């Protein structure tokens, strides 16, 4: 007796899309309840095995698996966004990605009619070592929502920055590296107010994020990235991963140096990506910020545990320490 005919692929696709929307809503609600309870316990779980199982057993083209991957990366990003950098949920999720990368490539079975099919997704990546579709999902999150105050508050930006740093520290560069570069560009290379400003009296003016706010995000990236940033800046990360990197020239708004970096003379205006000169500028800039004394602030703001002056210079000092340690560690590894 022959197997029953497989349902029409388009029917399956539409059904899955509707179920995916419901699943995303349920995940968001579960995550929100967990956060409201203070992130006690394990929280919502990202089920990577669900994707692997269907990938290995599907009789349909990869488009259906792409939809599952989009949902998985959405969940990963949301957990990163809502969990404190020290919370075990963020650490556990990063370790899960390490484990996935180490599983190697999953063999893709033929189509239901026996014909072979490509095991590459639409971005050319394969499961799992290359994390297909993760890079565009992360870049879209960063470019469309990260700096939008209706989507992220400062604490959530710090959480995501820490996650980006963690990913760099374990050699996941494709996507996180561009996001980290753009974040440093926005915070250190762009002319923005040093301290927070208030909106106008009518509340109509969009208040830009200040250096004092942004320095915390850069601090989290540099602190958790360990040697990741200097490996990228010195072009030594090739041996750490076989995954092809993004072409930074395709993202000039994210990868081109900011006006302050260009004016410093350390960075060429036509640069796209990391460079030793850019690394040198970041160090120079945070050294200037660490010496900032906020002459317009009241003396009370300079207390050890006080206002913006302490916050700005304290995080700048931490970045200097983190960048210096990364540089020394990399130099040590070169001479082993």
Coordinates of C-alpha atoms in Angstrom, one line a residue:
X1 CA 0.0 0.0 0.0
X2 CA 1.5 3.3 -1.0
X3 CA 2.0 6.2 1.4
X4 CA -0.8 8.8 1.4
X5 CA -0.1 11.9 -0.7
X6 CA 1.7 14.6 1.3
X7 CA -0.4 17.7 1.9
X8 CA 0.1 20.7 -0.4
X9 CA 3.2 22.6 0.6
X10 CA 1.5 26.0 0.4
X11 CA -1.3 24.8 2.7
X12 CA 1.3 23.6 5.2
X13 CA 3.2 26.9 4.9
X14 CA 0.1 29.0 5.7
X15 CA -0.9 26.8 8.6
X16 CA 2.6 27.1 10.1
X17 CA 2.6 30.9 9.7
X18 CA -0.6 31.2 11.7
X19 CA 0.7 28.9 14.4
X20 CA 4.0 30.7 14.5
X21 CA 2.2 34.0 15.2
X22 CA 0.4 32.3 18.1
X23 CA 3.6 30.7 19.4
X24 CA 5.4 34.1 19.4
X25 CA 2.5 35.7 21.3
X26 CA 2.6 32.8 23.9
X27 CA 6.4 33.1 24.2
X28 CA 6.2 36.9 24.8
X29 CA 3.5 36.4 27.4
X30 CA 5.5 33.7 29.2
X31 CA 8.7 35.8 29.1
X32 CA 6.8 38.9 30.4
X33 CA 5.4 37.0 33.3
X34 CA 8.8 35.6 34.2
X35 CA 10.4 39.1 34.1
X36 CA 7.6 40.5 36.2
X37 CA 8.4 37.8 38.9
X38 CA 12.0 38.9 39.0
X39 CA 13.4 36.3 36.6
X40 CA 13.1 33.6 39.2
X41 CA 13.8 30.0 38.0
X42 CA 14.7 28.9 34.5
X43 CA 12.2 31.0 32.5
X44 CA 11.0 30.3 29.0
X45 CA 13.1 27.8 27.2
X46 CA 14.4 28.1 23.6
X47 CA 13.9 24.7 22.0
X48 CA 16.7 24.3 19.5
X49 CA 16.0 20.5 19.3
X50 CA 12.6 21.3 17.8
X51 CA 14.3 22.9 14.8
X52 CA 16.9 20.1 14.5
X53 CA 14.2 17.4 14.7
X54 CA 12.0 18.9 11.9
X55 CA 15.1 19.7 9.8
X56 CA 16.2 16.0 9.9
X57 CA 12.7 14.6 9.3
X58 CA 11.0 17.0 7.0
X59 CA 9.7 16.0 3.5
X60 CA 9.4 19.7 2.5
X61 CA 11.7 22.4 1.1
X62 CA 13.8 24.5 3.5
X63 CA 11.4 27.4 3.5
X64 CA 9.4 25.8 6.3
X65 CA 12.6 25.4 8.3
X66 CA 13.5 29.0 7.7
X67 CA 10.3 30.0 9.4
X68 CA 11.2 27.9 12.4
X69 CA 14.6 29.4 12.5
X70 CA 13.2 33.0 12.4
X71 CA 11.1 32.1 15.5
X72 CA 14.0 30.6 17.3
X73 CA 16.2 33.6 16.7
X74 CA 13.4 35.9 17.8
X75 CA 13.2 34.0 21.1
X76 CA 17.0 34.1 21.6
X77 CA 17.0 37.9 21.0
X78 CA 14.1 38.4 23.4
X79 CA 15.8 36.4 26.2
X80 CA 19.0 38.3 25.7
X81 CA 17.1 41.6 25.8
X82 CA 15.2 40.8 29.0
X83 CA 17.8 39.1 31.1
X84 CA 20.5 40.8 33.2
X85 CA 24.0 40.2 32.0
X86 CA 24.8 38.2 35.2
X87 CA 21.7 36.1 35.0
X88 CA 22.2 32.4 34.4
X89 CA 19.6 32.4 31.7
X90 CA 21.8 34.5 29.4
X91 CA 24.8 32.5 30.2
X92 CA 23.0 29.2 29.6
X93 CA 21.7 30.4 26.3
X94 CA 25.2 31.4 25.1
X95 CA 26.5 27.9 26.2
X96 CA 23.7 26.3 24.2
X97 CA 24.9 28.1 21.1
X98 CA 28.4 26.9 21.7
X99 CA 27.0 23.3 22.0
X100 CA 25.1 23.7 18.7
X101 CA 28.1 25.0 16.9
X102 CA 30.1 21.9 18.0
X103 CA 27.5 19.4 16.8
X104 CA 28.7 19.9 13.2
X105 CA 26.6 20.0 10.1
X106 CA 23.3 18.2 10.1
X107 CA 22.6 15.9 7.2
X108 CA 19.6 16.9 5.2
X109 CA 17.3 14.1 3.9
X110 CA 16.0 14.2 0.3
X111 CA 12.6 15.5 -0.6
X112 CA 9.6 13.3 -0.4
X113 CA 9.9 12.3 -4.1
X114 CA 13.5 11.2 -3.5
X115 CA 15.1 14.2 -5.2
X116 CA 18.1 15.9 -3.5
X117 CA 17.9 19.4 -2.0
X118 CA 20.4 22.0 -0.9
X119 CA 21.3 22.1 2.8
X120 CA 22.0 25.8 2.6
X121 CA 19.4 28.4 3.8
X122 CA 18.6 31.6 1.9
X123 CA 21.6 33.4 3.4
X124 CA 24.0 30.6 2.3
X125 CA 24.5 29.2 5.8
X126 CA 24.0 25.7 7.1
X127 CA 22.8 24.1 10.4
X128 CA 24.2 24.4 12.9
X129 CA 27.8 25.7 12.9
X130 CA 27.0 28.6 10.7
X131 CA 23.8 29.7 12.6
X132 CA 21.8 30.4 9.4
X133 CA 19.6 33.5 9.5
X134 CA 20.9 34.6 12.9
X135 CA 23.1 37.4 11.5
X136 CA 20.3 39.2 9.6
X137 CA 17.9 38.7 12.6
X138 CA 20.4 40.3 15.0
X139 CA 21.2 43.1 12.6
X140 CA 17.6 43.9 12.0
X141 CA 16.9 44.0 15.8
X142 CA 19.8 46.3 16.3
X143 CA 19.0 48.7 13.4
X144 CA 15.3 48.9 13.8
X145 CA 14.6 48.5 17.6
X146 CA 17.8 48.8 19.7
X147 CA 18.0 52.6 19.7
X148 CA 14.2 53.1 19.6
X149 CA 13.0 54.2 23.1
X150 CA 9.6 52.6 22.4
X151 CA 11.3 49.2 22.1
X152 CA 14.3 49.3 24.5
X153 CA 15.1 51.1 27.7
X154 CA 18.6 51.6 28.9
X155 CA 18.7 48.4 31.1
X156 CA 17.5 46.3 28.1
X157 CA 20.3 47.9 26.0
X158 CA 22.8 47.0 28.6
X159 CA 21.5 43.4 28.6
X160 CA 21.8 43.0 24.9
X161 CA 25.2 44.6 24.8
X162 CA 26.4 42.1 27.3
X163 CA 25.0 39.3 25.2
X164 CA 26.8 40.6 22.1
X165 CA 30.1 40.7 24.1
X166 CA 29.6 37.1 25.2
X167 CA 29.0 36.0 21.6
X168 CA 32.2 37.6 20.5
X169 CA 34.1 36.0 23.4
X170 CA 33.2 32.5 22.1
X171 CA 34.1 33.4 18.5
X172 CA 30.6 34.0 17.1
X173 CA 31.5 37.0 14.9
X174 CA 29.0 36.8 12.0
X175 CA 26.5 39.4 13.0
X176 CA 27.6 40.2 16.6
X177 CA 30.9 41.8 15.3
X178 CA 29.0 44.3 13.1
X179 CA 26.6 45.1 15.9
X180 CA 29.4 45.7 18.3
X181 CA 31.3 47.8 15.8
X182 CA 28.2 50.0 15.2
X183 CA 27.6 50.3 18.9
X184 CA 31.1 51.6 19.6
X185 CA 30.7 53.9 16.6
X186 CA 27.5 55.4 18.0
X187 CA 28.9 55.8 21.5
X188 CA 32.5 56.8 21.0
X189 CA 32.8 58.1 17.4
X190 CA 29.6 60.2 17.1
X191 CA 29.3 63.7 18.4
X192 CA 26.5 63.4 21.0
X193 CA 25.7 65.1 24.4
X194 CA 28.0 63.9 27.2
X195 CA 25.2 63.9 29.8
X196 CA 21.5 63.3 29.5
X197 CA 19.3 66.2 28.5
X198 CA 15.6 66.8 29.1
X199 CA 12.9 67.1 26.4
X200 CA 11.5 70.5 25.6
X201 CA 8.6 71.8 27.6
X202 CA 6.1 70.4 25.1
X203 CA 7.7 67.0 25.2
X204 CA 8.0 67.0 21.4
X205 CA 11.8 66.9 21.1
X206 CA 13.4 63.5 20.7
X207 CA 16.1 63.5 23.3
X208 CA 19.3 61.8 22.0
X209 CA 21.0 59.1 24.0
X210 CA 24.0 60.7 25.8
X211 CA 27.5 59.4 26.0
X212 CA 26.9 58.9 29.8
X213 CA 24.1 56.4 28.9
X214 CA 25.9 54.8 25.9
X215 CA 29.1 54.3 27.8
X216 CA 27.4 51.6 29.8
X217 CA 26.5 49.7 26.7
X218 CA 30.1 49.9 25.4
X219 CA 31.3 48.9 28.8
X220 CA 29.2 45.7 28.7
X221 CA 30.4 44.8 25.2
X222 CA 34.1 45.3 26.0
X223 CA 33.9 43.6 29.4
X224 CA 32.2 40.4 28.2
X225 CA 34.0 40.2 24.8
X226 CA 37.3 39.5 26.4
X227 CA 39.8 39.2 23.5
X228 CA 37.0 39.3 20.8
X229 CA 37.3 43.0 20.0
X230 CA 41.1 43.1 19.7
X231 CA 41.1 39.9 17.6
X232 CA 38.7 41.7 15.2
X233 CA 40.6 45.0 15.3
X234 CA 43.9 43.3 14.5
X235 CA 42.4 40.9 11.9
X236 CA 43.4 37.8 13.9
X237 CA 40.0 36.2 14.2
X238 CA 40.2 34.2 11.0
X239 CA 41.7 31.2 12.8
X240 CA 39.0 31.2 15.4
X241 CA 36.1 30.4 13.1
X242 CA 35.5 28.9 9.7
X243 CA 32.2 30.9 9.3
X244 CA 32.5 33.6 6.6
X245 CA 32.2 37.1 8.0
X246 CA 29.8 39.7 6.7
X247 CA 31.0 42.1 4.2
X248 CA 31.1 45.4 6.2
X249 CA 31.0 47.4 3.0
X250 CA 27.4 46.2 2.5
X251 CA 26.5 48.1 5.7
X252 CA 28.1 51.5 5.5
X253 CA 25.7 53.1 8.0
X254 CA 26.9 50.6 10.6
X255 CA 30.5 50.1 9.7
X256 CA 31.9 53.5 8.5
X257 CA 33.8 55.5 11.1
X258 CA 32.1 58.3 12.9
X259 CA 33.1 61.9 12.5
X260 CA 35.1 62.0 15.8
X261 CA 37.2 59.0 14.7
X262 CA 37.9 60.6 11.3
X263 CA 38.8 64.0 12.8
X264 CA 41.3 62.2 15.1
X265 CA 43.5 61.3 12.1
X266 CA 43.7 57.7 13.4
X267 CA 41.0 56.4 11.1
X268 CA 40.6 56.8 7.3
X269 CA 37.2 58.0 6.2
X270 CA 36.9 55.2 3.6
X271 CA 37.4 52.5 6.2
X272 CA 34.6 49.9 6.6
X273 CA 35.1 47.7 9.6
X274 CA 37.6 47.1 12.3
X275 CA 41.2 48.3 12.2
X276 CA 44.1 49.0 14.6
X277 CA 43.6 52.7 14.1
X278 CA 40.0 52.4 15.2
X279 CA 41.1 50.5 18.3
X280 CA 43.6 53.2 19.1
X281 CA 40.9 55.9 18.7
X282 CA 38.5 54.0 21.1
X283 CA 41.3 53.9 23.7
X284 CA 42.1 57.5 23.3
X285 CA 38.4 58.5 23.5
X286 CA 37.6 56.6 26.7
X287 CA 40.8 58.0 28.3
X288 CA 39.4 61.5 27.6
X289 CA 36.0 60.4 29.0
X290 CA 37.6 59.0 32.1
X291 CA 39.1 62.4 32.8
X292 CA 35.8 64.2 32.3
X293 CA 34.9 66.3 35.4
X294 CA 31.6 67.7 34.3
X295 CA 32.3 71.4 35.0
X296 CA 28.6 72.2 34.6
X297 CA 27.6 69.8 37.3
X298 CA 27.2 70.5 41.0
X299 CA 30.0 69.3 43.3
X300 CA 27.5 66.8 44.8
X301 CA 27.4 65.0 41.5
X302 CA 31.0 64.1 41.9
X303 CA 30.5 61.9 44.9
X304 CA 31.9 58.4 44.6
X305 CA 28.4 56.9 44.4
X306 CA 26.9 60.1 43.0
X307 CA 25.7 61.4 39.7
X308 CA 26.6 61.4 36.1
X309 CA 30.2 62.3 36.5
X310 CA 30.9 59.2 38.6
X311 CA 29.0 57.0 36.2
X312 CA 30.7 58.3 33.1
X313 CA 34.2 58.3 34.3
X314 CA 33.7 55.0 36.2
X315 CA 32.5 53.1 33.1
X316 CA 35.2 54.7 30.9
X317 CA 37.9 53.5 33.4
X318 CA 36.4 50.0 33.1
X319 CA 36.6 50.1 29.3
X320 CA 40.2 51.2 29.4
X321 CA 41.0 48.3 31.7
X322 CA 39.1 45.8 29.5
X323 CA 40.7 47.0 26.3
X324 CA 44.1 47.0 27.8
X325 CA 43.7 43.5 29.2
X326 CA 42.5 42.2 25.8
X327 CA 45.5 43.8 24.1
X328 CA 48.0 42.3 26.5
X329 CA 46.4 38.9 26.3
X330 CA 46.5 38.9 22.5
X331 CA 50.2 40.0 22.5
X332 CA 50.9 37.2 25.0
X333 CA 49.2 34.6 22.8
X334 CA 51.3 35.8 19.8
X335 CA 54.5 35.0 21.6
X336 CA 53.6 31.5 22.9

